[in-house]
Coordinates of C-alpha atoms in Angstrom, one line a residue:
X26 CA 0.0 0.0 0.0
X27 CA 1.7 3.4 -1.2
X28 CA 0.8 6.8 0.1
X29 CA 1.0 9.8 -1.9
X30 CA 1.1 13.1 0.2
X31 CA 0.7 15.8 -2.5
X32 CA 1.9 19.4 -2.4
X33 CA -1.4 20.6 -1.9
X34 CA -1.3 18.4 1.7
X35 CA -3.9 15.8 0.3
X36 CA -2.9 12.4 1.6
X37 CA -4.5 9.2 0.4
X38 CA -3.4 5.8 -0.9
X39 CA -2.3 5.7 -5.1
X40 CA -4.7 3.6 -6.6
X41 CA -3.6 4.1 -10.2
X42 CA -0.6 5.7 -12.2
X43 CA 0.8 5.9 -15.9
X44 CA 3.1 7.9 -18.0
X45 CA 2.5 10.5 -20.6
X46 CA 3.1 10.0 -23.9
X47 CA 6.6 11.0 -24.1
X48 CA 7.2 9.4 -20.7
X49 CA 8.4 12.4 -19.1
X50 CA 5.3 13.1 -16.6
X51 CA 3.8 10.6 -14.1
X52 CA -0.3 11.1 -13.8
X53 CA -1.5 9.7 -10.4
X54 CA -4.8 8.9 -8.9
X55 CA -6.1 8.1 -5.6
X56 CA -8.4 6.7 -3.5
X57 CA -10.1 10.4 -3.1
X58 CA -10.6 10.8 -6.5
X59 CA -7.7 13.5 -7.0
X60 CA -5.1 13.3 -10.1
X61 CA -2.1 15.0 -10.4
X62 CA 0.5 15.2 -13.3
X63 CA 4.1 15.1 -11.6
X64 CA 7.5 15.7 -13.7
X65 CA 9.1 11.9 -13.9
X66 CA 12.4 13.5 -13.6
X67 CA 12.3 16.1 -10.2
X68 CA 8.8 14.9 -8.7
X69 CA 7.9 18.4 -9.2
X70 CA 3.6 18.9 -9.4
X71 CA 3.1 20.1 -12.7
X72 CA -0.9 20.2 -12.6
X73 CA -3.9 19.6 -10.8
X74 CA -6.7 18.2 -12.6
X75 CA -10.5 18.1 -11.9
X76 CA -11.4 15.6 -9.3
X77 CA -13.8 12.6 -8.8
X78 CA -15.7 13.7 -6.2
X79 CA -15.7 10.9 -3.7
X80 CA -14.6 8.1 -5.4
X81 CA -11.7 6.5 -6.1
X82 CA -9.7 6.4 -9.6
X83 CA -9.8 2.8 -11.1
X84 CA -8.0 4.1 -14.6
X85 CA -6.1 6.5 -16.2
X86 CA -4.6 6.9 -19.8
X87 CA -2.8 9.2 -21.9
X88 CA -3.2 9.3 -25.8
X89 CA -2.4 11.6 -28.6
X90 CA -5.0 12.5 -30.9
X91 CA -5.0 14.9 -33.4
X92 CA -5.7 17.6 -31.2
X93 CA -3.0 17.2 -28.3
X94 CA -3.0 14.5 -25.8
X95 CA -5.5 13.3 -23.5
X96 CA -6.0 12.0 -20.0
X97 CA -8.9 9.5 -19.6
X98 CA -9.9 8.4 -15.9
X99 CA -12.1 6.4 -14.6
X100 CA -14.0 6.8 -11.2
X101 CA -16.7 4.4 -9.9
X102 CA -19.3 4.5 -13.3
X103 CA -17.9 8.0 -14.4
X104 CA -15.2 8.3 -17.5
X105 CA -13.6 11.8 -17.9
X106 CA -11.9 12.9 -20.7
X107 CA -9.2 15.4 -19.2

């Protein structure tokens, strides 16, 4: 069991991670529903992105399309396209 304690002082357990694209960032979810995007390199928090309220991330992936890339999560019944 890993805990994550965040910049922003959240502290729950990682339920999920991947890399970017160009496997430079690491996107992390949790069991509070909270994602972040760290640089692979420094651990640095690069972004915060909108949360699952109350519920625990199951999935993320990143993919390029033609329009940049994209972060798809996965909370309970909910997919969000980030």
């Amino acid at each position: 069991k890993w805990i994550y304690t965040s910049v922003t002082c959240k502290s729950s357990e990682i339920t999920v991670c991947c890399f970017d694209v160009t496997m430079k960032r690491i996107i992390i979810g949790d069991a509070s529903g909270n994602i972040e995007i760290l640089n692979y390199f420094s651990g640095n928090l690069m972004k915060t992105l909108t949360p699952h309220e109350n519920a625990e991330v199951t999935y993320l992936k990143c993919v390029s399309t033609s329009n940049g890339n994209v972060i798809i999560s996965i909370a309970g019944d909910i997919i969000w396209f980030h």
